[in-house]
Tab-separated table of C-alpha atoms in Angstrom:
chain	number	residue	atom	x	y	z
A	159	UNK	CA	0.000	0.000	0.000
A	160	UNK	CA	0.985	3.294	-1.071
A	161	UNK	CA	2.291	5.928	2.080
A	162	UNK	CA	1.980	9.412	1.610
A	163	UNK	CA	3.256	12.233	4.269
A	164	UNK	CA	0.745	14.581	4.683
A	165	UNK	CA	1.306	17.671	6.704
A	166	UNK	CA	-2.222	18.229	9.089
A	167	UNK	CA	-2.418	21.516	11.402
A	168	UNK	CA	-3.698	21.046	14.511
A	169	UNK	CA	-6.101	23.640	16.259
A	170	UNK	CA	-2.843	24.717	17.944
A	171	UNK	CA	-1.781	25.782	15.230
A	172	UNK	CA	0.989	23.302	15.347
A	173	UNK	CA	2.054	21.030	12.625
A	174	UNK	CA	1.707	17.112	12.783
A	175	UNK	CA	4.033	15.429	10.305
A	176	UNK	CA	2.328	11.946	9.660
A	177	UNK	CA	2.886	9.113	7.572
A	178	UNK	CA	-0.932	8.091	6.535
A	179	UNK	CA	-2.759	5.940	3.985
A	180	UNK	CA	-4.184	7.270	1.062
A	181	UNK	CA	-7.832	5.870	2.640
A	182	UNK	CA	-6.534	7.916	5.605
A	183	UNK	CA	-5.986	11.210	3.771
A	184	UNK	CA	-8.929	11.187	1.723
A	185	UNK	CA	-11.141	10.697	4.696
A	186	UNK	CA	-9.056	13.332	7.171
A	187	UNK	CA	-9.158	15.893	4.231
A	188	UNK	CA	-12.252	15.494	1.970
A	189	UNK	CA	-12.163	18.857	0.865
A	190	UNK	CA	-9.216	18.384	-0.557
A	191	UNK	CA	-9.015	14.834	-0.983
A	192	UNK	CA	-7.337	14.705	-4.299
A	193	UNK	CA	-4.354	16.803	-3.584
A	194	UNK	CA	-3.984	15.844	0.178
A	195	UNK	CA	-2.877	12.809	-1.361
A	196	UNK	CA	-0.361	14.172	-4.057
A	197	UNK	CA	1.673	16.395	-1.561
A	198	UNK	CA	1.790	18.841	1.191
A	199	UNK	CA	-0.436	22.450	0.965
A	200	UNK	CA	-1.239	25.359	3.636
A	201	UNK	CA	-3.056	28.440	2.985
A	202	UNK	CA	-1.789	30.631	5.509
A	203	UNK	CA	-3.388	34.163	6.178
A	204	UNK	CA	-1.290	37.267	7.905
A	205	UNK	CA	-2.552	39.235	10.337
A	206	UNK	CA	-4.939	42.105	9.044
A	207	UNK	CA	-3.580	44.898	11.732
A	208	UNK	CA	-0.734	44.799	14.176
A	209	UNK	CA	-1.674	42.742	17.014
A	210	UNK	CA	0.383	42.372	20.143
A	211	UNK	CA	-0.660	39.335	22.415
A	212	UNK	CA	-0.853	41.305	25.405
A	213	UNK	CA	-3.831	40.447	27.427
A	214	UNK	CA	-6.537	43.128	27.674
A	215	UNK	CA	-7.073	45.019	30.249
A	216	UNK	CA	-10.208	45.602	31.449
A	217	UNK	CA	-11.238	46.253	28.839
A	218	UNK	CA	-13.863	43.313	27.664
A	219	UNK	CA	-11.961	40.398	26.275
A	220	UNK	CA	-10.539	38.087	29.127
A	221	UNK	CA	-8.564	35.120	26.836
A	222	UNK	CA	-4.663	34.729	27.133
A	223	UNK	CA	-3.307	31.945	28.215
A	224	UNK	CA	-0.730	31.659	31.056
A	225	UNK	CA	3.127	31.393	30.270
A	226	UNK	CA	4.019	27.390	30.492
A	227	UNK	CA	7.602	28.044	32.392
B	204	UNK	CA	4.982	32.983	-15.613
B	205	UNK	CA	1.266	32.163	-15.762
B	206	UNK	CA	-1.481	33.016	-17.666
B	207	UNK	CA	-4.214	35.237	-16.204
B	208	UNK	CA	-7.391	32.817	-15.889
B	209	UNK	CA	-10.262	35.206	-16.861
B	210	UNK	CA	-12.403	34.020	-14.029
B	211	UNK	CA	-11.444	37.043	-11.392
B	212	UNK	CA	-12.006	34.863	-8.404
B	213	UNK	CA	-8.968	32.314	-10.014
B	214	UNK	CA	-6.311	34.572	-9.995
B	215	UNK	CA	-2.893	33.986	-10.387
B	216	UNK	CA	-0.493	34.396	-7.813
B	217	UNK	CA	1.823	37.558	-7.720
B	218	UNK	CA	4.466	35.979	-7.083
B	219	UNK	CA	5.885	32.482	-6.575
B	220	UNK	CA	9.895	31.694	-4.886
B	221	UNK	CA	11.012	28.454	-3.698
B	222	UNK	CA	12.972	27.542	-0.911
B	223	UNK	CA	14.417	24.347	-0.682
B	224	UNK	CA	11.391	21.712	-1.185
B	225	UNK	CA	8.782	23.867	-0.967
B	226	UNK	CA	6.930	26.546	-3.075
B	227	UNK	CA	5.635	29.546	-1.672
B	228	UNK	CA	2.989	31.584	-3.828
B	229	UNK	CA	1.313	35.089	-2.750
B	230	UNK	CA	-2.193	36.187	-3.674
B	231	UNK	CA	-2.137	39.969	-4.590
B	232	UNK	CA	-6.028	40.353	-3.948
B	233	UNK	CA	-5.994	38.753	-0.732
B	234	UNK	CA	-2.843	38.814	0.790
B	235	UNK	CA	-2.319	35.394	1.323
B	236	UNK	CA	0.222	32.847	1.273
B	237	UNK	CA	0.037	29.385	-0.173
B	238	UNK	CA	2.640	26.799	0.532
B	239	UNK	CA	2.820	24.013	-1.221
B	240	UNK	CA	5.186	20.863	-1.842
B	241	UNK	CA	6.886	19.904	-5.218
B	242	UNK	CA	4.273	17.693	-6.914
B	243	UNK	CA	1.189	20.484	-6.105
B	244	UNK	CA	3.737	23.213	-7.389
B	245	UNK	CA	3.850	21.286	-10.829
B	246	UNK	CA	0.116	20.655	-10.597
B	247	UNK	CA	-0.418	24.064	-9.896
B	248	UNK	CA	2.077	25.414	-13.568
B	249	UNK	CA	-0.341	23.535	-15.403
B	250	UNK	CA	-3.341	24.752	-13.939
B	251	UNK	CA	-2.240	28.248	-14.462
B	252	UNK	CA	-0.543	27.512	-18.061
B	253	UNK	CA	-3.627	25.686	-19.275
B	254	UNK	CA	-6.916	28.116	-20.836
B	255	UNK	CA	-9.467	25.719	-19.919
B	256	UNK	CA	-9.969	22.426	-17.504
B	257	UNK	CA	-10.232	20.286	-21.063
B	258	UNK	CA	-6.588	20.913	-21.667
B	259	UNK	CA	-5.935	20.943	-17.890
B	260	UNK	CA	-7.316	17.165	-18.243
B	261	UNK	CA	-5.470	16.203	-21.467
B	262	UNK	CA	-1.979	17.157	-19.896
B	263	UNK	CA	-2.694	15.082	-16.828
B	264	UNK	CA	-3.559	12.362	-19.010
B	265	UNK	CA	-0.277	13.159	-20.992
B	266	UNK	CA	1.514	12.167	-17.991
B	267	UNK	CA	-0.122	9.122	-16.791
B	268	UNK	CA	-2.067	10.286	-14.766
B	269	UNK	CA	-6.217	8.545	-15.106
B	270	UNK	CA	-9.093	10.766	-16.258
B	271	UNK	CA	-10.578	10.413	-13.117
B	272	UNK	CA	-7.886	11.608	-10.677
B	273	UNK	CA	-7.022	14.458	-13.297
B	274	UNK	CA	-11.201	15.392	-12.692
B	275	UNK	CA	-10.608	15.166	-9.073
B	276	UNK	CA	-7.375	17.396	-9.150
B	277	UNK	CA	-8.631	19.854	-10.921
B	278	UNK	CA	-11.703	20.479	-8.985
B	279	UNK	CA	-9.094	20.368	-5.643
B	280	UNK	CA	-7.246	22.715	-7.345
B	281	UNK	CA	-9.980	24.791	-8.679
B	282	UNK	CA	-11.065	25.169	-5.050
B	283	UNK	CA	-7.681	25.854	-3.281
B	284	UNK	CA	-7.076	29.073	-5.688
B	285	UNK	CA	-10.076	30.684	-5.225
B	286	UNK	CA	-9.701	29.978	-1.446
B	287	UNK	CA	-6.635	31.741	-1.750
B	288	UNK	CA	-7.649	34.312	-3.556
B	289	UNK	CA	-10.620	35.082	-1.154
B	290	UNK	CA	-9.747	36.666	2.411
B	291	UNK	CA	-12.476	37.333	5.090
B	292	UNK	CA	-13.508	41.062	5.249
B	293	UNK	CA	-12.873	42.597	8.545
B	294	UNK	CA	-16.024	44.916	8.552
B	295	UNK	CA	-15.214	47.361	11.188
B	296	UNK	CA	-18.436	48.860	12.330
B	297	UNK	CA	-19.096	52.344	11.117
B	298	UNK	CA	-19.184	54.884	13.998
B	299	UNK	CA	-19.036	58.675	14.970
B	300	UNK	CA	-15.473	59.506	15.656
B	301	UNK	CA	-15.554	61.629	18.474
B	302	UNK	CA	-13.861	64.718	20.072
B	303	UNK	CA	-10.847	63.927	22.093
B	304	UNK	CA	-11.976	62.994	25.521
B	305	UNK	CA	-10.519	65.233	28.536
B	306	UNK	CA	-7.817	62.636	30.023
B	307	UNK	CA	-7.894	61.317	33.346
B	308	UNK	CA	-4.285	60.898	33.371
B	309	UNK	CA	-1.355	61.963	31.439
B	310	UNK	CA	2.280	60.513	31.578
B	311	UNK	CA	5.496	61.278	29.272
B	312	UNK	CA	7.522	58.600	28.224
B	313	UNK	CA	11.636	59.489	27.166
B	314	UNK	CA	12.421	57.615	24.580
B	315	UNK	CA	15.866	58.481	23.760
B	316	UNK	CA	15.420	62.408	22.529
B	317	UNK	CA	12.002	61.398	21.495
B	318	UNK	CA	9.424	61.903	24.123
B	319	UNK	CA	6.114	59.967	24.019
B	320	UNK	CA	2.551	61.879	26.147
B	321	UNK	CA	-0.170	59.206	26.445
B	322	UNK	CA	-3.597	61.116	27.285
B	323	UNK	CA	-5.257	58.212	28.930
B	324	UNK	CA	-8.886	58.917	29.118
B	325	UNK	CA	-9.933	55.490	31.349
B	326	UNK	CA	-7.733	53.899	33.980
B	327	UNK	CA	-8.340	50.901	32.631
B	328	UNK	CA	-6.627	51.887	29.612
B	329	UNK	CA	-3.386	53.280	31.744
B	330	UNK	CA	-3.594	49.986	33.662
B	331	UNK	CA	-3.269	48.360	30.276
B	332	UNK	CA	-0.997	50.258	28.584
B	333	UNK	CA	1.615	51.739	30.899
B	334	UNK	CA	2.985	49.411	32.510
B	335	UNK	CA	5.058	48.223	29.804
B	336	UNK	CA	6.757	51.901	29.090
B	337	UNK	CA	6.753	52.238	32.813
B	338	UNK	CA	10.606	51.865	32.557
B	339	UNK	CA	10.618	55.224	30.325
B	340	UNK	CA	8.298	57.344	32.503
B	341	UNK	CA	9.682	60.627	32.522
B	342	UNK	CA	8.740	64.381	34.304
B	343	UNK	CA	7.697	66.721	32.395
B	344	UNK	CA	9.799	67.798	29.913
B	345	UNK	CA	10.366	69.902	26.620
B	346	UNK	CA	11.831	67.180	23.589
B	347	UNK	CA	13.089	67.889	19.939
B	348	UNK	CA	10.085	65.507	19.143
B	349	UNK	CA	7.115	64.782	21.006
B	350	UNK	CA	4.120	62.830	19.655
B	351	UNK	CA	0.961	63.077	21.486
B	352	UNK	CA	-1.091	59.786	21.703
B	353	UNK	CA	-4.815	60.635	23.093
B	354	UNK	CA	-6.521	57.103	23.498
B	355	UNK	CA	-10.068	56.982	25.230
B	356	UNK	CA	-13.016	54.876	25.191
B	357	UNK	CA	-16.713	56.058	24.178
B	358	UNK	CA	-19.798	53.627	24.876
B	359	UNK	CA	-18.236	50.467	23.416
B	360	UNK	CA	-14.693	51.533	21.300
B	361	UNK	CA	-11.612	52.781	22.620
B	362	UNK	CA	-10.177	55.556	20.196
B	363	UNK	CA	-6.973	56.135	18.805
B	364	UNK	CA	-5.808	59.942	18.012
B	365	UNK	CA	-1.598	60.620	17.718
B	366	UNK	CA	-0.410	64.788	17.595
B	367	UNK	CA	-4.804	65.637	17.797
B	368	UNK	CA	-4.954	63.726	14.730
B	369	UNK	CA	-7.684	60.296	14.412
B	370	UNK	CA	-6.501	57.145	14.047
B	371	UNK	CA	-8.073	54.152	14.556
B	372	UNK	CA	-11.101	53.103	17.104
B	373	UNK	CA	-11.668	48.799	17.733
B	374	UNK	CA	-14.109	47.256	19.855
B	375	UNK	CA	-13.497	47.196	23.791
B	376	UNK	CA	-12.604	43.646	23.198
B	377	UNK	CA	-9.842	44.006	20.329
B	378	UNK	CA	-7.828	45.759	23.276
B	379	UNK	CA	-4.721	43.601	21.573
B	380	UNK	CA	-5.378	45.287	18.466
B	381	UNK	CA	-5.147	48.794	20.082
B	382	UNK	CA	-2.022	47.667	21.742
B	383	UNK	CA	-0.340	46.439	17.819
B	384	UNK	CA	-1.724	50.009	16.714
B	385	UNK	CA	-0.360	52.351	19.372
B	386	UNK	CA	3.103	50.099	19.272
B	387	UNK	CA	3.006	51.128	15.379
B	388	UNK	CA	2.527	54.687	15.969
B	389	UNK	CA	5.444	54.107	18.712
B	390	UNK	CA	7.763	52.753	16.505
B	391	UNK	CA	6.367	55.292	13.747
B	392	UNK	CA	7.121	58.350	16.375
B	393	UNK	CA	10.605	56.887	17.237
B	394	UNK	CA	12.105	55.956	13.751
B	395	UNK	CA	10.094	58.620	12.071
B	396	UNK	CA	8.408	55.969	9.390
B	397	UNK	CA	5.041	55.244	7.963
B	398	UNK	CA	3.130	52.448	8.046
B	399	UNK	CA	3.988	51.796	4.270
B	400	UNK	CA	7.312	51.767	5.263
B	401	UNK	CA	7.469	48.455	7.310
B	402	UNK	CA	7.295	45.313	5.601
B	403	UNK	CA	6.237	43.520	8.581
B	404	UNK	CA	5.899	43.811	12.430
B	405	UNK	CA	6.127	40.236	13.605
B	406	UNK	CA	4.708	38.635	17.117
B	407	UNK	CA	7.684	37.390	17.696
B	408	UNK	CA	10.656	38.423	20.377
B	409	UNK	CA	14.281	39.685	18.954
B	410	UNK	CA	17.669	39.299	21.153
B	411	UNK	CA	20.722	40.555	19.779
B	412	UNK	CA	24.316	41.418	19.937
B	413	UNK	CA	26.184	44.277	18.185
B	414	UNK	CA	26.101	42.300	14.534
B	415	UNK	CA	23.167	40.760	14.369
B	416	UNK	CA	19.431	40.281	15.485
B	417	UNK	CA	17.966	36.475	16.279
B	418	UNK	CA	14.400	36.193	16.302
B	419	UNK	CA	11.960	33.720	18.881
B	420	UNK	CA	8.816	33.115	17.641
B	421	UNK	CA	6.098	30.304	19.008
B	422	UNK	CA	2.661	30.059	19.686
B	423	UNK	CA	1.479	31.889	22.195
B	424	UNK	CA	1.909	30.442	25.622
B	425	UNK	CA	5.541	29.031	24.261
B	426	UNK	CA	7.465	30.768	26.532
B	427	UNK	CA	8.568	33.657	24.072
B	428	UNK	CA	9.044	36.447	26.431
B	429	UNK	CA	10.237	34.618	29.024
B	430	UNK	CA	13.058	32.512	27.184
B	431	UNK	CA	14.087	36.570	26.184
B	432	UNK	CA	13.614	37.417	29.877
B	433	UNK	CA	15.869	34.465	30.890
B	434	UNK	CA	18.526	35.257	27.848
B	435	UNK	CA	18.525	38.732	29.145
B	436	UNK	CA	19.553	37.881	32.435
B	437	UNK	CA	22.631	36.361	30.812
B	438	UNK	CA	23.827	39.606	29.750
B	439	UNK	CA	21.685	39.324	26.243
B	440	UNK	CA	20.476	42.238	24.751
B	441	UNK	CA	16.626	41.689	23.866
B	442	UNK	CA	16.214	44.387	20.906
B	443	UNK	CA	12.012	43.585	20.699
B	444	UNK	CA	9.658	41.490	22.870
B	445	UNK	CA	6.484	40.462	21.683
B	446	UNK	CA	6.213	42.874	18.664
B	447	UNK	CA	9.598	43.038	15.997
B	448	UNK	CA	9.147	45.435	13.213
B	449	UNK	CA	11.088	44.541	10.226
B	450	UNK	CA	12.012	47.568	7.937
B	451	UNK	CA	11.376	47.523	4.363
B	452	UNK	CA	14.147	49.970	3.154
B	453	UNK	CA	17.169	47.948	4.781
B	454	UNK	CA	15.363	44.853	5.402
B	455	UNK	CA	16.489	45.034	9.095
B	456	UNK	CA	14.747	44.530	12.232
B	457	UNK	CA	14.468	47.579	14.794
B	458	UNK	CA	14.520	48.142	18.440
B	459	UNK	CA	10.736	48.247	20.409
B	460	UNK	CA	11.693	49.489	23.442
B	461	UNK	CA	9.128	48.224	25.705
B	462	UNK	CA	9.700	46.187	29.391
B	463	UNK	CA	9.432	42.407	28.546
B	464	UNK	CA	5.848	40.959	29.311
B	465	UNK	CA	6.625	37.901	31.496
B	466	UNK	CA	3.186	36.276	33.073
B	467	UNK	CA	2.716	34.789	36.270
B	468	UNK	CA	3.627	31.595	35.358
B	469	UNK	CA	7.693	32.329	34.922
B	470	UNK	CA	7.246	34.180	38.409
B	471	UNK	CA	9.042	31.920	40.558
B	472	UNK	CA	11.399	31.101	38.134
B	473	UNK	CA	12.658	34.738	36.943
B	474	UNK	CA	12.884	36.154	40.858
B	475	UNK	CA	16.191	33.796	41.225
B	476	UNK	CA	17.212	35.736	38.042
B	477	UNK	CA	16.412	39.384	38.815
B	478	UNK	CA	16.719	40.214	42.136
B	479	UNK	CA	14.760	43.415	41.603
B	480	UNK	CA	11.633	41.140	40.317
B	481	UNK	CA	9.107	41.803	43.083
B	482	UNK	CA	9.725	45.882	42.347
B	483	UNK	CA	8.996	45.249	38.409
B	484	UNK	CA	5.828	46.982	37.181
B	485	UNK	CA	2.623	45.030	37.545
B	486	UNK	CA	0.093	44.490	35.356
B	487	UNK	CA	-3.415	43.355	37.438
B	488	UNK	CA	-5.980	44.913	34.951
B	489	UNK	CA	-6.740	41.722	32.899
B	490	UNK	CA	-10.348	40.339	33.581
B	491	UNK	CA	-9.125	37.482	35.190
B	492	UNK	CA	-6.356	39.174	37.583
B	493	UNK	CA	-4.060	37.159	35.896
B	494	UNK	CA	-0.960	39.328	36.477
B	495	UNK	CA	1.799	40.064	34.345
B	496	UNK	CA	4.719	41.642	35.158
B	497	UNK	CA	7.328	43.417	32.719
B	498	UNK	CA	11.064	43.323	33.003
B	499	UNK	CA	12.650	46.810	32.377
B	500	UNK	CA	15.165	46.493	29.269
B	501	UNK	CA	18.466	46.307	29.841
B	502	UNK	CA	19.166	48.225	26.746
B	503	UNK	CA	17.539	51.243	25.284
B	504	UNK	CA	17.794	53.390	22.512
B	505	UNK	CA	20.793	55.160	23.787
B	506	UNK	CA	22.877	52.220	24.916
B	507	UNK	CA	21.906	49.657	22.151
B	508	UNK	CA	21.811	49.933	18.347
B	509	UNK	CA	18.540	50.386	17.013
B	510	UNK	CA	18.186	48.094	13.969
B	511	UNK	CA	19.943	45.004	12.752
B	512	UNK	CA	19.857	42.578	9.944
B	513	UNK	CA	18.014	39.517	10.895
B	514	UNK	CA	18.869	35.592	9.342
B	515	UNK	CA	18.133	33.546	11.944
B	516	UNK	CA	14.815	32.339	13.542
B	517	UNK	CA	14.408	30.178	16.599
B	518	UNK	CA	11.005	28.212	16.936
B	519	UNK	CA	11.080	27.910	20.370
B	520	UNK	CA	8.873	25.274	22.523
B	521	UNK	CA	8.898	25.033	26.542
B	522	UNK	CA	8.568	21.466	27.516
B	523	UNK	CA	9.936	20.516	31.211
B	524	UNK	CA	9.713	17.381	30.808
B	525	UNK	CA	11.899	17.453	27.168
B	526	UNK	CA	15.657	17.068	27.040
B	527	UNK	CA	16.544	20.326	25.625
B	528	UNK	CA	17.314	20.590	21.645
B	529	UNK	CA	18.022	22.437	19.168
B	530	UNK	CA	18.132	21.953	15.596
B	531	UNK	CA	18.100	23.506	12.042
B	532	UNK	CA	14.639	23.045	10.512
B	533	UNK	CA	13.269	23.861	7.209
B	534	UNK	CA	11.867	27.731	6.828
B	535	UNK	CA	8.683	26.026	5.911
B	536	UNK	CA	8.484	24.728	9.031
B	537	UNK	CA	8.092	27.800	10.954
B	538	UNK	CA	6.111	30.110	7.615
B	539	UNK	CA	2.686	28.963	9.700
B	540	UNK	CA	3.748	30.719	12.887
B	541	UNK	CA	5.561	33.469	11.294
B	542	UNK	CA	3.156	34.581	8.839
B	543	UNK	CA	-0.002	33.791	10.590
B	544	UNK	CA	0.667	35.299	13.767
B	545	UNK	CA	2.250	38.636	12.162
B	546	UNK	CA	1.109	41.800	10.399
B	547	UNK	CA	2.371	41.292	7.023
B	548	UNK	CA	2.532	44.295	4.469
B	549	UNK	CA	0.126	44.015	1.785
B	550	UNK	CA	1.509	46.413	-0.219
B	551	UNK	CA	3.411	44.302	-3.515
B	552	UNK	CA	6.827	46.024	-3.193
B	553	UNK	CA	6.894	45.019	0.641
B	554	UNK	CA	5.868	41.621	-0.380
B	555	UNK	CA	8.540	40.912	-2.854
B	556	UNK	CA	11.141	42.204	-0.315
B	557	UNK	CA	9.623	39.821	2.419
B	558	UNK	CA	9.666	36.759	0.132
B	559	UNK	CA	13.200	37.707	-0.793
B	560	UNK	CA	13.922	37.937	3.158
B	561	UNK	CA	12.659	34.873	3.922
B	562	UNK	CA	15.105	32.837	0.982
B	563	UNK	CA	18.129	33.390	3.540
B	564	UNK	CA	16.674	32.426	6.500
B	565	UNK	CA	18.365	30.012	8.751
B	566	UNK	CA	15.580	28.488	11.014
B	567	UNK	CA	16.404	26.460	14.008
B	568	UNK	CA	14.032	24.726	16.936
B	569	UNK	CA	14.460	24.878	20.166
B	570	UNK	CA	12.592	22.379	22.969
B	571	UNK	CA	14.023	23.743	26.036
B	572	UNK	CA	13.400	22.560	29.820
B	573	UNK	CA	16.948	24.001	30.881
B	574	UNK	CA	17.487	27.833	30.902
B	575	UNK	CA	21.314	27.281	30.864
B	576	UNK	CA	21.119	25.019	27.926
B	577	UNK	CA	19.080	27.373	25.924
B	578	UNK	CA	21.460	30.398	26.843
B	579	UNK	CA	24.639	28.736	25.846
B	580	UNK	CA	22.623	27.505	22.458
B	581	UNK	CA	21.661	31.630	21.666
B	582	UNK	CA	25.449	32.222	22.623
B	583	UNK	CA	26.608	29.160	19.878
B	584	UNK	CA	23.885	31.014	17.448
B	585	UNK	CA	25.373	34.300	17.284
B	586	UNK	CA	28.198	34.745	15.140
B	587	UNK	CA	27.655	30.907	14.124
């Protein structure tokens, strides 16, 4: 059986390198099923304004996670 | 290099460079990046060189490849440009722009001979915002250049007005945003630029010596700030934390002056490095008194050069339990981080310049549970 490497991103944001079946691909990636199974592909999307991620303060949003060290 | 497809929602890419395996094309209209491996790139040339999906089909077939995948293909690839091409409108909502609210407190920042007034018209907003220039706070005084930043909120948006002058406004909740605009201005004030001028400001943190600039990115909650926090303590100078503009003119990255955002977290850890810790500026604002504290630089404007060219990127990644690491990756393998998390110039001259930026990279990756490991690994880096 045929192996492809297919590159998935997480919701982290982190890639995955994994060695997968075709089956696998097509059924992880539907949209895409065809070329998911040729090679790798990411559409990636910059920021549209300068960001910092400073967490708010006070002032309405109250996500940002807490420094792992 | 490629036709033009006359449907306007398949449009070719502006621009397409390689670096090493990979293929990296960039979508005028929308201002995005695709990435792609070897075997899509080809795909991809004949999709663009091809008028119609007929030929498309018949030059798939030409190289063994059935009718059936070649249908499939195309469709996939039919779909992938136009998702490219297409980027989510940010509709800000329309509103009055107001006068200038009378500020409830004002504070002067020295930033070497350029002086920085903040007009804060909430607390909340000088809870937010000066702590991390506390380090500069400076009695009034007369500068060669002063900019004027007036930010106050009205109902639900906090406003943005530099030298009397409007801005921007966001929602309450896109505080971060405000914070990436005013560091803009900042940097804007400072270096005396434009917006047009940068080619990127990245969310990334930038230690340096005297030659050259090294840049940390991660996702967030990586341990960015703090890995710069714990290199500075080594005697490194940190040139940007959190937000690195990268000029387009000399393709170099510039000093952001601010203290260095560590969060409660690295606490423990970063008193047994700066003795002065518990004295550091505290930020208690956020809505879930989460506090963060920021380390005064130990370099400023005066003391430390203010730009540098910039070749190597460290993907860093905190893991205690990890034996510490680094190695050279691929720059593919950190584009996702870089370019997602970062302000990216639209404009096509910037563009061009970034792509060209990016060719030279040398990317590395760090999994660090040892702070001296990771120090002496930055101290191998530079001048390596």
């Amino acid at each position: 059986m045929l192996i492809f490497a297919v590159y998935i991103y997480s919701m982290k944001k982190e890639p995955i390198k994994n060695e997968i079946t075709r089956k696998e691909a097509l059924s992880r990636m539907g949209k895409y099923a065809a070329l998911t199974a040729i090679g790798t592909f990411a559409i990636l999307q910059p920021l549209k304004a300068q960001e910092t991620s400073l967490p708010p303060g006070g002032t309405g949003d109250d996500t940002f996670p807490i420094d792992t060290p | 290099m490629f036709k033009e497809n006359t449907l306007s929602e398949i449009c070719s890419p502006r621009f397409i460079v390689q670096i090493n395996d990979s293929f990296i094309f960039w979508f005028e209209r929308s201002n995005q990046y695709l990435v792609v491996s070897k075997t899509i790139n080809d795909l991809l040339g004949l999709f663009f060189e091809t008028t119609n999906k007929s030929s498309f089909l018949t030059a798939c077939i030409d190289q063994n490849i059935s009718l059936e995948e070649a249908h499939t293909i195309y469709d996939d690839i039919h779909k992938l440009i136009k998702q490219a091409n297409t980027s989510a409108d940010q509709n800000s909502a329309s509103v009055l722009i107001p006068k200038i609210a009378t500020p409830i407190v004002i504070k002067q920042y020295l930033l070497k001979t350029s002086s920085v007034i903040i007009n804060y018209g909430t607390l909340e907003l000088e809870k937010f915002i000066h702590p991390q220039w506390a380090h500069a706070l400076t009695k009034k005084k007369n500068c060669d250049h002063t900019t004027t930043f007036d930010v106050f909120k009205v109902q639900d948006h906090n406003f943005l007005f530099v030298n009397k002058k409007y801005i921007k406004h966001y929602h309450a909740n896109e505080s971060h945003v405000l914070a990436g605009q005013i560091n803009l201005q900042i940097i804007n004030a400072l270096y005396a630029k434009e917006e047009s001028d940068w080619m990127a400001t990245f969310h990334a943190s930038t230690v340096c010596n005297d030659q050259e600039a090294i840049m940390i990115i991660g996702a967030s909650g990586n341990g960015k700030s703090t890995l710069s926090a714990v290199l500075m303590a080594s005697g490194i100078d940190v040139l940007a934390d959190d937000f690195t503009p990268l000029l387009a003119e000399n393709k170099e990255v510039y000093r952001f002056p601010s203290g260095i955002s560590v969060k409660v977290g690295a606490f423990n850890m970063l008193k047994e490095l700066y003795p002065d810790f518990e004295e550091y500026p505290l930020d208690v604002s956020t809505s879930k008194n989460v506090p963060i504290r920021y380390i005064p630089p130990i370099k400023n404007l005066e003391s430390g050069t203010s730009h540098l060219p910039c070749k190597k990127i460290v993907y860093v990644h905190y893991n205690p339990t990890a034996i510490s690491s680094m190695e050279k990756i691929s720059t593919a393998r950190i584009l996702e981080t870089l370019i997602t998390e970062s302000w990216l110039s639209p404009l096509t001259s910037n563009v061009e310049l970034f792509l060209d930026w990016i060719k030279d990279l040398q990317c590395y990756e760090l999994i660090y549970s040892d702070n001296e490991m990771a120090v002496s690994k930055f101290n191998e880096l530079f001048g390596s």
